[in-house]
PDB file of C-alpha atoms in Angstrom:
ATOM      1  CA  UNK A   5      -0.049   0.091   0.037  1.00  0.00           C
ATOM      2  CA  UNK A   6       1.320   3.529  -0.551  1.00  0.00           C
ATOM      3  CA  UNK A   7      -0.003   6.320   1.571  1.00  0.00           C
ATOM      4  CA  UNK A   8       0.272  10.079   0.760  1.00  0.00           C
ATOM      5  CA  UNK A   9      -0.523  12.286   3.425  1.00  0.00           C
ATOM      6  CA  UNK A  10      -0.606  16.200   3.578  1.00  0.00           C
ATOM      7  CA  UNK A  11       1.436  16.396   0.250  1.00  0.00           C
ATOM      8  CA  UNK A  12       1.969  19.630  -0.966  1.00  0.00           C
ATOM      9  CA  UNK A  13       3.969  20.674  -4.333  1.00  0.00           C
ATOM     10  CA  UNK A  14       4.570  23.765  -6.184  1.00  0.00           C
ATOM     11  CA  UNK A  15       6.847  25.339  -8.799  1.00  0.00           C
ATOM     12  CA  UNK A  16       7.757  28.830  -8.072  1.00  0.00           C
ATOM     13  CA  UNK A  17       4.703  30.646  -7.391  1.00  0.00           C
ATOM     14  CA  UNK A  18       2.664  27.742  -8.989  1.00  0.00           C
ATOM     15  CA  UNK A  19       0.535  25.427  -6.755  1.00  0.00           C
ATOM     16  CA  UNK A  20       0.080  22.075  -7.856  1.00  0.00           C
ATOM     17  CA  UNK A  21      -1.491  20.667  -4.715  1.00  0.00           C
ATOM     18  CA  UNK A  22      -1.483  21.240  -1.022  1.00  0.00           C
ATOM     19  CA  UNK A  23      -2.569  19.380   1.977  1.00  0.00           C
ATOM     20  CA  UNK A  24      -3.650  16.223  -0.058  1.00  0.00           C
ATOM     21  CA  UNK A  25      -4.202  13.041   1.038  1.00  0.00           C
ATOM     22  CA  UNK A  26      -4.833   9.589  -0.765  1.00  0.00           C
ATOM     23  CA  UNK A  27      -4.284   5.717  -0.581  1.00  0.00           C
ATOM     24  CA  UNK A  28      -3.278   3.238  -3.205  1.00  0.00           C
ATOM     25  CA  UNK A  29      -4.645  -0.091  -2.198  1.00  0.00           C
ATOM     26  CA  UNK A  30      -3.290  -3.294  -3.559  1.00  0.00           C
ATOM     27  CA  UNK A  31      -4.385  -4.970  -7.007  1.00  0.00           C
ATOM     28  CA  UNK A  32      -6.287  -1.707  -7.742  1.00  0.00           C
ATOM     29  CA  UNK A  33      -6.421   0.737 -10.483  1.00  0.00           C
ATOM     30  CA  UNK A  34      -5.923   4.461 -10.469  1.00  0.00           C
ATOM     31  CA  UNK A  35      -6.457   6.639 -13.501  1.00  0.00           C
ATOM     32  CA  UNK A  36      -4.838  10.285 -12.802  1.00  0.00           C
ATOM     33  CA  UNK A  37      -6.803  13.203 -14.440  1.00  0.00           C
ATOM     34  CA  UNK A  38      -6.325  16.722 -14.918  1.00  0.00           C
ATOM     35  CA  UNK A  39      -5.653  19.701 -16.890  1.00  0.00           C
ATOM     36  CA  UNK A  40      -2.284  19.876 -18.681  1.00  0.00           C
ATOM     37  CA  UNK A  41       0.575  20.962 -16.048  1.00  0.00           C
ATOM     38  CA  UNK A  42      -1.924  20.398 -13.192  1.00  0.00           C
ATOM     39  CA  UNK A  43       0.585  18.103 -11.898  1.00  0.00           C
ATOM     40  CA  UNK A  44      -0.169  14.319 -13.100  1.00  0.00           C
ATOM     41  CA  UNK A  45       3.414  13.654 -14.158  1.00  0.00           C
ATOM     42  CA  UNK A  46       5.094  15.203 -11.138  1.00  0.00           C
ATOM     43  CA  UNK A  47       2.535  12.836  -8.827  1.00  0.00           C
ATOM     44  CA  UNK A  48       4.160   9.882 -10.791  1.00  0.00           C
ATOM     45  CA  UNK A  49       7.683  11.215 -10.562  1.00  0.00           C
ATOM     46  CA  UNK A  50       7.173  11.642  -6.442  1.00  0.00           C
ATOM     47  CA  UNK A  51       5.670   8.155  -6.110  1.00  0.00           C
ATOM     48  CA  UNK A  52       8.913   6.658  -7.956  1.00  0.00           C
ATOM     49  CA  UNK A  53      10.924   9.045  -5.624  1.00  0.00           C
ATOM     50  CA  UNK A  54      12.437  10.949  -8.734  1.00  0.00           C
ATOM     51  CA  UNK A  55      11.004  14.448  -7.130  1.00  0.00           C
ATOM     52  CA  UNK A  56      10.765  15.110  -3.536  1.00  0.00           C
ATOM     53  CA  UNK A  57       7.665  17.310  -2.502  1.00  0.00           C
ATOM     54  CA  UNK A  58       7.676  20.729  -0.361  1.00  0.00           C
ATOM     55  CA  UNK A  59       5.990  19.159   2.338  1.00  0.00           C
ATOM     56  CA  UNK A  60       4.000  15.867   3.251  1.00  0.00           C
ATOM     57  CA  UNK A  61       5.007  12.350   3.234  1.00  0.00           C
ATOM     58  CA  UNK A  62       4.711   9.355   0.600  1.00  0.00           C
ATOM     59  CA  UNK A  63       4.950   6.051   2.061  1.00  0.00           C
ATOM     60  CA  UNK A  64       6.213   3.254   0.007  1.00  0.00           C
ATOM     61  CA  UNK A  65       7.249   0.102   1.624  1.00  0.00           C
ATOM     62  CA  UNK A  66      10.764  -0.813   1.057  1.00  0.00           C
ATOM     63  CA  UNK A  67       9.984  -4.256  -0.333  1.00  0.00           C
ATOM     64  CA  UNK A  68       7.772  -2.911  -3.006  1.00  0.00           C
ATOM     65  CA  UNK A  69       8.844  -3.350  -6.604  1.00  0.00           C
ATOM     66  CA  UNK A  70       7.906  -0.239  -8.673  1.00  0.00           C
ATOM     67  CA  UNK A  71       7.826  -0.306 -12.385  1.00  0.00           C
ATOM     68  CA  UNK A  72       8.333   2.827 -14.212  1.00  0.00           C
ATOM     69  CA  UNK A  73       8.418   3.244 -18.114  1.00  0.00           C
ATOM     70  CA  UNK A  74      11.839   4.730 -19.021  1.00  0.00           C
ATOM     71  CA  UNK A  75      12.582   6.446 -22.281  1.00  0.00           C
ATOM     72  CA  UNK A  76      16.072   5.146 -22.925  1.00  0.00           C
ATOM     73  CA  UNK A  77      15.294   3.334 -25.806  1.00  0.00           C
ATOM     74  CA  UNK A  78      18.279   3.770 -27.948  1.00  0.00           C
ATOM     75  CA  UNK A  79      20.910   1.913 -25.275  1.00  0.00           C
ATOM     76  CA  UNK A  80      19.804  -1.325 -26.760  1.00  0.00           C
ATOM     77  CA  UNK A  81      20.306  -0.557 -30.219  1.00  0.00           C
ATOM     78  CA  UNK A  82      22.553  -3.581 -31.125  1.00  0.00           C
ATOM     79  CA  UNK A  83      20.430  -5.988 -28.667  1.00  0.00           C
ATOM     80  CA  UNK A  84      17.963  -8.303 -29.901  1.00  0.00           C
ATOM     81  CA  UNK A  85      14.315  -7.400 -29.128  1.00  0.00           C
ATOM     82  CA  UNK A  86      13.446 -10.206 -27.128  1.00  0.00           C
ATOM     83  CA  UNK A  87      16.433 -10.189 -24.926  1.00  0.00           C
ATOM     84  CA  UNK A  88      15.690  -6.381 -24.513  1.00  0.00           C
ATOM     85  CA  UNK A  89      12.371  -7.410 -22.755  1.00  0.00           C
ATOM     86  CA  UNK A  90      14.031 -10.333 -20.808  1.00  0.00           C
ATOM     87  CA  UNK A  91      16.534  -7.618 -19.712  1.00  0.00           C
ATOM     88  CA  UNK A  92      13.093  -6.401 -17.245  1.00  0.00           C
ATOM     89  CA  UNK A  93      14.259  -9.288 -14.731  1.00  0.00           C
ATOM     90  CA  UNK A  94      18.293  -8.590 -14.901  1.00  0.00           C
ATOM     91  CA  UNK A  95      18.694 -11.232 -11.902  1.00  0.00           C
ATOM     92  CA  UNK A  96      16.965 -13.868 -14.100  1.00  0.00           C
ATOM     93  CA  UNK A  97      19.070 -12.821 -17.030  1.00  0.00           C
ATOM     94  CA  UNK A  98      22.347 -13.258 -15.205  1.00  0.00           C
ATOM     95  CA  UNK A  99      21.211 -16.529 -13.977  1.00  0.00           C
ATOM     96  CA  UNK A 100      20.552 -18.025 -17.337  1.00  0.00           C
ATOM     97  CA  UNK A 101      23.913 -16.671 -18.449  1.00  0.00           C
ATOM     98  CA  UNK A 102      25.532 -18.251 -15.702  1.00  0.00           C
ATOM     99  CA  UNK A 103      24.013 -21.755 -16.328  1.00  0.00           C
ATOM    100  CA  UNK A 104      24.631 -21.409 -19.987  1.00  0.00           C
ATOM    101  CA  UNK A 105      28.277 -20.527 -19.111  1.00  0.00           C
ATOM    102  CA  UNK A 106      28.523 -23.834 -16.830  1.00  0.00           C
ATOM    103  CA  UNK A 107      26.776 -26.102 -19.217  1.00  0.00           C
ATOM    104  CA  UNK A 108      29.124 -24.790 -22.046  1.00  0.00           C
ATOM    105  CA  UNK A 109      32.158 -25.712 -20.005  1.00  0.00           C
ATOM    106  CA  UNK A 110      34.353 -29.043 -20.365  1.00  0.00           C
ATOM    107  CA  UNK A 111      35.297 -29.222 -16.669  1.00  0.00           C
ATOM    108  CA  UNK A 112      32.396 -29.862 -14.818  1.00  0.00           C
ATOM    109  CA  UNK A 113      33.219 -30.809 -10.978  1.00  0.00           C
ATOM    110  CA  UNK A 114      30.963 -31.089  -7.955  1.00  0.00           C
ATOM    111  CA  UNK A 115      31.230 -27.507  -7.205  1.00  0.00           C
ATOM    112  CA  UNK A 116      29.980 -26.577 -10.799  1.00  0.00           C
ATOM    113  CA  UNK A 117      27.080 -28.756 -10.165  1.00  0.00           C
ATOM    114  CA  UNK A 118      26.328 -27.357  -6.758  1.00  0.00           C
ATOM    115  CA  UNK A 119      25.996 -23.981  -8.455  1.00  0.00           C
ATOM    116  CA  UNK A 120      23.864 -25.229 -11.070  1.00  0.00           C
ATOM    117  CA  UNK A 121      21.356 -26.524  -8.796  1.00  0.00           C
ATOM    118  CA  UNK A 122      21.515 -23.272  -7.244  1.00  0.00           C
ATOM    119  CA  UNK A 123      20.664 -21.501 -10.413  1.00  0.00           C
ATOM    120  CA  UNK A 124      18.047 -23.976 -11.678  1.00  0.00           C
ATOM    121  CA  UNK A 125      16.211 -23.043  -8.130  1.00  0.00           C
ATOM    122  CA  UNK A 126      16.489 -19.178  -8.994  1.00  0.00           C
ATOM    123  CA  UNK A 127      15.527 -19.572 -12.505  1.00  0.00           C
ATOM    124  CA  UNK A 128      12.434 -21.456 -11.624  1.00  0.00           C
ATOM    125  CA  UNK A 129      11.605 -19.063  -8.691  1.00  0.00           C
ATOM    126  CA  UNK A 130      11.615 -16.565 -11.313  1.00  0.00           C
ATOM    127  CA  UNK A 131       9.237 -18.165 -14.011  1.00  0.00           C
ATOM    128  CA  UNK A 132      12.343 -18.402 -16.222  1.00  0.00           C
ATOM    129  CA  UNK A 133      11.605 -21.807 -17.925  1.00  0.00           C
ATOM    130  CA  UNK A 134       8.377 -19.717 -19.425  1.00  0.00           C
ATOM    131  CA  UNK A 135      10.221 -16.210 -19.658  1.00  0.00           C
ATOM    132  CA  UNK A 136      10.703 -16.127 -23.357  1.00  0.00           C
ATOM    133  CA  UNK A 137       7.270 -17.329 -24.497  1.00  0.00           C
ATOM    134  CA  UNK A 138       5.771 -14.866 -21.977  1.00  0.00           C
ATOM    135  CA  UNK A 139       8.054 -12.261 -23.473  1.00  0.00           C
ATOM    136  CA  UNK A 140       6.976 -13.000 -27.069  1.00  0.00           C
ATOM    137  CA  UNK A 141       3.494 -12.988 -25.913  1.00  0.00           C
ATOM    138  CA  UNK A 142       3.831  -9.464 -24.618  1.00  0.00           C
ATOM    139  CA  UNK A 143       5.582  -8.288 -27.662  1.00  0.00           C
ATOM    140  CA  UNK A 144       3.205  -9.763 -29.988  1.00  0.00           C
ATOM    141  CA  UNK A 145       0.115  -8.176 -28.139  1.00  0.00           C
ATOM    142  CA  UNK A 146       1.887  -4.938 -28.332  1.00  0.00           C
ATOM    143  CA  UNK A 147       2.310  -5.319 -32.245  1.00  0.00           C
ATOM    144  CA  UNK A 148       5.692  -6.552 -32.575  1.00  0.00           C
ATOM    145  CA  UNK A 149       5.982  -9.081 -35.129  1.00  0.00           C
ATOM    146  CA  UNK A 150       7.648 -12.456 -34.387  1.00  0.00           C
ATOM    147  CA  UNK A 151       9.870 -11.617 -37.348  1.00  0.00           C
ATOM    148  CA  UNK A 152      11.501  -8.559 -35.187  1.00  0.00           C
ATOM    149  CA  UNK A 153      11.696 -10.716 -32.070  1.00  0.00           C
ATOM    150  CA  UNK A 154      15.269 -11.906 -32.940  1.00  0.00           C
ATOM    151  CA  UNK A 155      16.387  -8.937 -34.782  1.00  0.00           C
ATOM    152  CA  UNK A 156      18.025  -5.919 -33.051  1.00  0.00           C
ATOM    153  CA  UNK A 157      16.232  -2.858 -31.720  1.00  0.00           C
ATOM    154  CA  UNK A 158      18.100  -0.715 -34.210  1.00  0.00           C
ATOM    155  CA  UNK A 159      15.482  -2.354 -36.930  1.00  0.00           C
ATOM    156  CA  UNK A 160      12.676  -0.552 -35.322  1.00  0.00           C
ATOM    157  CA  UNK A 161      11.194   2.865 -35.348  1.00  0.00           C
ATOM    158  CA  UNK A 162      11.250   5.034 -32.515  1.00  0.00           C
ATOM    159  CA  UNK A 163       7.500   4.505 -31.689  1.00  0.00           C
ATOM    160  CA  UNK A 164       8.041   0.539 -31.688  1.00  0.00           C
ATOM    161  CA  UNK A 165      11.103   0.714 -29.430  1.00  0.00           C
ATOM    162  CA  UNK A 166       8.984   2.364 -27.054  1.00  0.00           C
ATOM    163  CA  UNK A 167       6.404  -0.596 -27.660  1.00  0.00           C
ATOM    164  CA  UNK A 168       9.450  -2.849 -26.781  1.00  0.00           C
ATOM    165  CA  UNK A 169      10.298  -0.728 -23.635  1.00  0.00           C
ATOM    166  CA  UNK A 170       6.656  -1.180 -22.540  1.00  0.00           C
ATOM    167  CA  UNK A 171       6.852  -4.760 -22.893  1.00  0.00           C
ATOM    168  CA  UNK A 172       9.743  -4.736 -20.834  1.00  0.00           C
ATOM    169  CA  UNK A 173       7.969  -3.334 -18.170  1.00  0.00           C
ATOM    170  CA  UNK A 174       5.460  -5.546 -18.263  1.00  0.00           C
ATOM    171  CA  UNK A 175       7.112  -8.680 -18.142  1.00  0.00           C
ATOM    172  CA  UNK A 176       8.935  -7.324 -14.998  1.00  0.00           C
ATOM    173  CA  UNK A 177       5.475  -7.628 -13.450  1.00  0.00           C
ATOM    174  CA  UNK A 178       6.278  -5.170 -10.621  1.00  0.00           C
ATOM    175  CA  UNK A 179       4.036  -4.788  -7.548  1.00  0.00           C
ATOM    176  CA  UNK A 180       2.873  -1.262  -8.710  1.00  0.00           C
ATOM    177  CA  UNK A 181       3.030  -0.108 -12.279  1.00  0.00           C
ATOM    178  CA  UNK A 182       3.631   3.497 -13.168  1.00  0.00           C
ATOM    179  CA  UNK A 183       2.473   4.510 -16.500  1.00  0.00           C
ATOM    180  CA  UNK A 184       2.501   7.798 -18.263  1.00  0.00           C
ATOM    181  CA  UNK A 185       0.446   7.876 -21.357  1.00  0.00           C
ATOM    182  CA  UNK A 186       0.912   4.172 -22.181  1.00  0.00           C
ATOM    183  CA  UNK A 187      -1.361   4.189 -25.287  1.00  0.00           C
ATOM    184  CA  UNK A 188       0.895   6.604 -27.163  1.00  0.00           C
ATOM    185  CA  UNK A 189       2.445   5.087 -29.888  1.00  0.00           C
ATOM    186  CA  UNK A 190       0.003   2.025 -29.743  1.00  0.00           C
ATOM    187  CA  UNK A 191      -2.480   1.186 -32.625  1.00  0.00           C
ATOM    188  CA  UNK A 192      -6.311   0.113 -31.687  1.00  0.00           C
ATOM    189  CA  UNK A 193      -5.449  -3.581 -31.789  1.00  0.00           C
ATOM    190  CA  UNK A 194      -2.411  -3.249 -29.239  1.00  0.00           C
ATOM    191  CA  UNK A 195      -4.532  -0.896 -27.022  1.00  0.00           C
ATOM    192  CA  UNK A 196      -7.246  -3.361 -26.590  1.00  0.00           C
ATOM    193  CA  UNK A 197      -4.767  -6.037 -25.773  1.00  0.00           C
ATOM    194  CA  UNK A 198      -3.119  -3.978 -23.358  1.00  0.00           C
ATOM    195  CA  UNK A 199      -6.653  -3.012 -21.889  1.00  0.00           C
ATOM    196  CA  UNK A 200      -7.127  -6.719 -21.471  1.00  0.00           C
ATOM    197  CA  UNK A 201      -3.693  -7.360 -20.042  1.00  0.00           C
ATOM    198  CA  UNK A 202      -4.136  -4.649 -17.488  1.00  0.00           C
ATOM    199  CA  UNK A 203      -7.594  -5.769 -16.405  1.00  0.00           C
ATOM    200  CA  UNK A 204      -7.285  -9.565 -16.541  1.00  0.00           C
ATOM    201  CA  UNK A 205      -3.676 -10.523 -15.908  1.00  0.00           C
ATOM    202  CA  UNK A 206      -1.488  -7.896 -13.929  1.00  0.00           C
ATOM    203  CA  UNK A 207      -2.189  -8.277 -10.271  1.00  0.00           C
ATOM    204  CA  UNK A 208      -0.370  -5.406  -8.890  1.00  0.00           C
ATOM    205  CA  UNK A 209      -1.453  -1.823  -8.183  1.00  0.00           C
ATOM    206  CA  UNK A 210      -1.574   0.137 -11.258  1.00  0.00           C
ATOM    207  CA  UNK A 211      -1.314   4.222 -11.301  1.00  0.00           C
ATOM    208  CA  UNK A 212      -1.391   5.723 -14.746  1.00  0.00           C
ATOM    209  CA  UNK A 213      -2.274   8.877 -16.965  1.00  0.00           C
ATOM    210  CA  UNK A 214      -4.199   8.783 -19.952  1.00  0.00           C
ATOM    211  CA  UNK A 215      -6.017  11.101 -22.363  1.00  0.00           C
ATOM    212  CA  UNK A 216      -7.753   8.085 -23.827  1.00  0.00           C
ATOM    213  CA  UNK A 217     -11.375   8.075 -22.679  1.00  0.00           C
ATOM    214  CA  UNK A 218     -11.999   4.679 -23.477  1.00  0.00           C
ATOM    215  CA  UNK A 219      -9.116   3.360 -22.044  1.00  0.00           C
ATOM    216  CA  UNK A 220      -9.661   4.999 -18.684  1.00  0.00           C
ATOM    217  CA  UNK A 221     -13.377   3.567 -18.746  1.00  0.00           C
ATOM    218  CA  UNK A 222     -12.061   0.249 -19.231  1.00  0.00           C
ATOM    219  CA  UNK A 223      -8.837  -0.004 -17.223  1.00  0.00           C
ATOM    220  CA  UNK A 224      -9.263   2.394 -14.167  1.00  0.00           C
ATOM    221  CA  UNK A 225     -11.472   1.260 -10.716  1.00  0.00           C
ATOM    222  CA  UNK A 226     -10.798   4.851  -9.344  1.00  0.00           C
ATOM    223  CA  UNK A 227     -10.112   8.143 -10.749  1.00  0.00           C
ATOM    224  CA  UNK A 228      -7.843  10.678  -9.157  1.00  0.00           C
ATOM    225  CA  UNK A 229      -8.640  14.295 -10.034  1.00  0.00           C
ATOM    226  CA  UNK A 230      -6.108  16.840  -9.853  1.00  0.00           C
ATOM    227  CA  UNK A 231      -7.994  19.852  -9.661  1.00  0.00           C
ATOM    228  CA  UNK A 232      -8.473  22.999  -7.366  1.00  0.00           C
ATOM    229  CA  UNK A 233      -4.856  22.397  -5.909  1.00  0.00           C
ATOM    230  CA  UNK A 234      -5.937  19.205  -4.569  1.00  0.00           C
ATOM    231  CA  UNK A 235      -5.857  15.402  -5.058  1.00  0.00           C
ATOM    232  CA  UNK A 236      -9.398  13.976  -5.016  1.00  0.00           C
ATOM    233  CA  UNK A 237     -10.104  10.016  -5.141  1.00  0.00           C
ATOM    234  CA  UNK A 238     -13.332   8.931  -6.935  1.00  0.00           C
ATOM    235  CA  UNK A 239     -14.439   5.462  -7.158  1.00  0.00           C
ATOM    236  CA  UNK A 240     -15.238   4.289 -10.447  1.00  0.00           C
ATOM    237  CA  UNK A 241     -14.240   4.994 -13.999  1.00  0.00           C
ATOM    238  CA  UNK A 242     -14.065   8.151 -15.965  1.00  0.00           C
ATOM    239  CA  UNK A 243     -17.683   8.254 -16.953  1.00  0.00           C
ATOM    240  CA  UNK A 244     -18.606   7.743 -12.925  1.00  0.00           C
ATOM    241  CA  UNK A 245     -16.049  10.377 -12.375  1.00  0.00           C
ATOM    242  CA  UNK A 246     -17.339  13.084 -15.026  1.00  0.00           C
ATOM    243  CA  UNK A 247     -21.016  12.171 -13.082  1.00  0.00           C
ATOM    244  CA  UNK A 248     -19.788  12.440  -9.508  1.00  0.00           C
ATOM    245  CA  UNK A 249     -17.782  15.665 -10.071  1.00  0.00           C
ATOM    246  CA  UNK A 250     -20.688  17.328 -12.311  1.00  0.00           C
ATOM    247  CA  UNK A 251     -22.691  16.460  -9.213  1.00  0.00           C
ATOM    248  CA  UNK A 252     -20.450  18.079  -6.568  1.00  0.00           C
ATOM    249  CA  UNK A 253     -20.062  21.387  -8.795  1.00  0.00           C
ATOM    250  CA  UNK A 254     -23.667  21.641  -8.929  1.00  0.00           C
ATOM    251  CA  UNK A 255     -24.212  21.268  -5.179  1.00  0.00           C
ATOM    252  CA  UNK A 256     -21.345  23.743  -4.717  1.00  0.00           C
ATOM    253  CA  UNK A 257     -22.765  26.205  -7.095  1.00  0.00           C
ATOM    254  CA  UNK A 258     -25.875  25.810  -5.033  1.00  0.00           C
ATOM    255  CA  UNK A 259     -24.117  26.428  -1.675  1.00  0.00           C
ATOM    256  CA  UNK A 260     -22.743  29.799  -3.027  1.00  0.00           C
ATOM    257  CA  UNK A 261     -25.736  30.762  -4.453  1.00  0.00           C
ATOM    258  CA  UNK A 262     -27.559  30.062  -1.145  1.00  0.00           C
ATOM    259  CA  UNK A 263     -24.814  31.924   0.748  1.00  0.00           C
ATOM    260  CA  UNK A 264     -25.225  35.004  -1.488  1.00  0.00           C
ATOM    261  CA  UNK A 265     -29.007  35.079  -1.345  1.00  0.00           C
ATOM    262  CA  UNK A 266     -29.195  34.660   2.496  1.00  0.00           C
ATOM    263  CA  UNK A 267     -26.407  37.457   2.977  1.00  0.00           C
ATOM    264  CA  UNK A 268     -28.366  39.527   0.509  1.00  0.00           C
ATOM    265  CA  UNK A 269     -31.330  39.352   2.672  1.00  0.00           C
ATOM    266  CA  UNK A 270     -29.758  39.630   5.839  1.00  0.00           C
ATOM    267  CA  UNK A 271     -27.743  42.673   4.907  1.00  0.00           C
ATOM    268  CA  UNK A 272     -31.190  44.410   3.179  1.00  0.00           C
ATOM    269  CA  UNK A 273     -32.815  43.943   6.613  1.00  0.00           C
ATOM    270  CA  UNK A 274     -30.256  45.680   8.400  1.00  0.00           C
ATOM    271  CA  UNK A 275     -29.589  48.532   6.126  1.00  0.00           C
ATOM    272  CA  UNK A 276     -33.558  49.168   6.188  1.00  0.00           C
ATOM    273  CA  UNK A 277     -34.307  48.708   9.947  1.00  0.00           C
ATOM    274  CA  UNK A 278     -31.016  49.832  11.749  1.00  0.00           C
ATOM    275  CA  UNK A 279     -31.850  53.416  12.174  1.00  0.00           C
ATOM    276  CA  UNK A 280     -35.710  52.598  13.415  1.00  0.00           C
ATOM    277  CA  UNK A 281     -35.876  52.098  17.126  1.00  0.00           C
ATOM    278  CA  UNK A 282     -38.246  49.441  17.230  1.00  0.00           C
ATOM    279  CA  UNK A 283     -36.354  47.038  14.704  1.00  0.00           C
ATOM    280  CA  UNK A 284     -32.954  48.037  16.175  1.00  0.00           C
ATOM    281  CA  UNK A 285     -32.824  44.936  18.166  1.00  0.00           C
ATOM    282  CA  UNK A 286     -33.641  42.576  15.315  1.00  0.00           C
ATOM    283  CA  UNK A 287     -31.359  44.260  12.999  1.00  0.00           C
ATOM    284  CA  UNK A 288     -28.468  43.660  15.161  1.00  0.00           C
ATOM    285  CA  UNK A 289     -29.307  40.279  15.311  1.00  0.00           C
ATOM    286  CA  UNK A 290     -29.133  40.123  11.892  1.00  0.00           C
ATOM    287  CA  UNK A 291     -25.513  41.879  12.097  1.00  0.00           C
ATOM    288  CA  UNK A 292     -24.497  38.850  14.206  1.00  0.00           C
ATOM    289  CA  UNK A 293     -25.803  36.201  12.102  1.00  0.00           C
ATOM    290  CA  UNK A 294     -23.892  37.805   8.933  1.00  0.00           C
ATOM    291  CA  UNK A 295     -20.878  37.587  11.261  1.00  0.00           C
ATOM    292  CA  UNK A 296     -21.002  34.081  11.940  1.00  0.00           C
ATOM    293  CA  UNK A 297     -21.898  32.827   8.464  1.00  0.00           C
ATOM    294  CA  UNK A 298     -19.063  30.840   7.062  1.00  0.00           C
ATOM    295  CA  UNK A 299     -17.905  31.804   3.484  1.00  0.00           C
ATOM    296  CA  UNK A 300     -17.947  28.929   1.199  1.00  0.00           C
ATOM    297  CA  UNK A 301     -14.381  28.061   0.071  1.00  0.00           C
ATOM    298  CA  UNK A 302     -13.916  28.415  -3.727  1.00  0.00           C
ATOM    299  CA  UNK A 303     -10.536  27.766  -5.256  1.00  0.00           C
ATOM    300  CA  UNK A 304      -9.564  28.207  -8.703  1.00  0.00           C
ATOM    301  CA  UNK A 305     -10.065  25.315 -11.384  1.00  0.00           C
ATOM    302  CA  UNK A 306      -6.912  24.271 -13.380  1.00  0.00           C
ATOM    303  CA  UNK A 307      -9.536  23.403 -16.012  1.00  0.00           C
ATOM    304  CA  UNK A 308     -11.348  25.763 -18.489  1.00  0.00           C
ATOM    305  CA  UNK A 309     -15.012  26.235 -17.780  1.00  0.00           C
ATOM    306  CA  UNK A 310     -14.945  23.444 -15.133  1.00  0.00           C
ATOM    307  CA  UNK A 311     -18.648  23.335 -14.391  1.00  0.00           C
ATOM    308  CA  UNK A 312     -19.789  23.069 -18.234  1.00  0.00           C
ATOM    309  CA  UNK A 313     -17.359  20.693 -19.532  1.00  0.00           C
ATOM    310  CA  UNK A 314     -14.606  18.099 -17.824  1.00  0.00           C
ATOM    311  CA  UNK A 315     -13.399  16.663 -21.198  1.00  0.00           C
ATOM    312  CA  UNK A 316     -10.368  18.612 -21.419  1.00  0.00           C
ATOM    313  CA  UNK A 317      -7.991  16.619 -18.978  1.00  0.00           C
TER     314      UNK A 317
END
């Protein structure tokens, strides 16, 4: 479980969020939405430990394995595509290499045999004997044809290299998956495959950003809205979030209208009867009511016309 408490983050005079708290529970899927520049990517970096908040705490258990999509696809140019995916589990790759080296050796002794047994156990625990078929399945699901699996990364375009890196991340099967616009560079068939994989096969916690409305509706079980300088959790997918936020905006607008109407009525009574001796006590009572009335808190939305449309996120 990842817990955020009293989080505050700003860049200079621009406040992204303040005094915000939210909990990410195991096995759940959270879609982050908000206007451009509202702090969605910043929140992912904060969770990943790549940035530090101005105040507040982000509690991530030490043994929790975080998976973050890196944009360093050019470092693998001379490596086979499927091997790049397998590198998602470095310890497994190292164990497989060491095992192969021992088996190729002409001088096997009892020490080598003992080490071989240890490696076999390590490989089995990491599902190493189904690793390559699984890696191939993920690559194919993301639209990388089998003919490219054993070729070098340099044979792929930039967009397809990013698909390979996404495959590498999915192959890791981390406890928490952090994805920033995962459907970028994917065609509709690959997007549908990714939706199905995340909904039916991935067992960890998913925290993602997407501008794909359908993807949010299919994958997200919760929406975290970054607006009004705070993080607010909504249960359900994107459509359910829209309904809930529209209702909340309507209720807030009515609260403000009721406040303005009530204060106007009280002030009008005071202005009219304050000077009259027979009404002075009542007028003073109205003044006290005015003093006690709480002004509804109104923060500035980061969206354009937030009470008219929430589709710009």
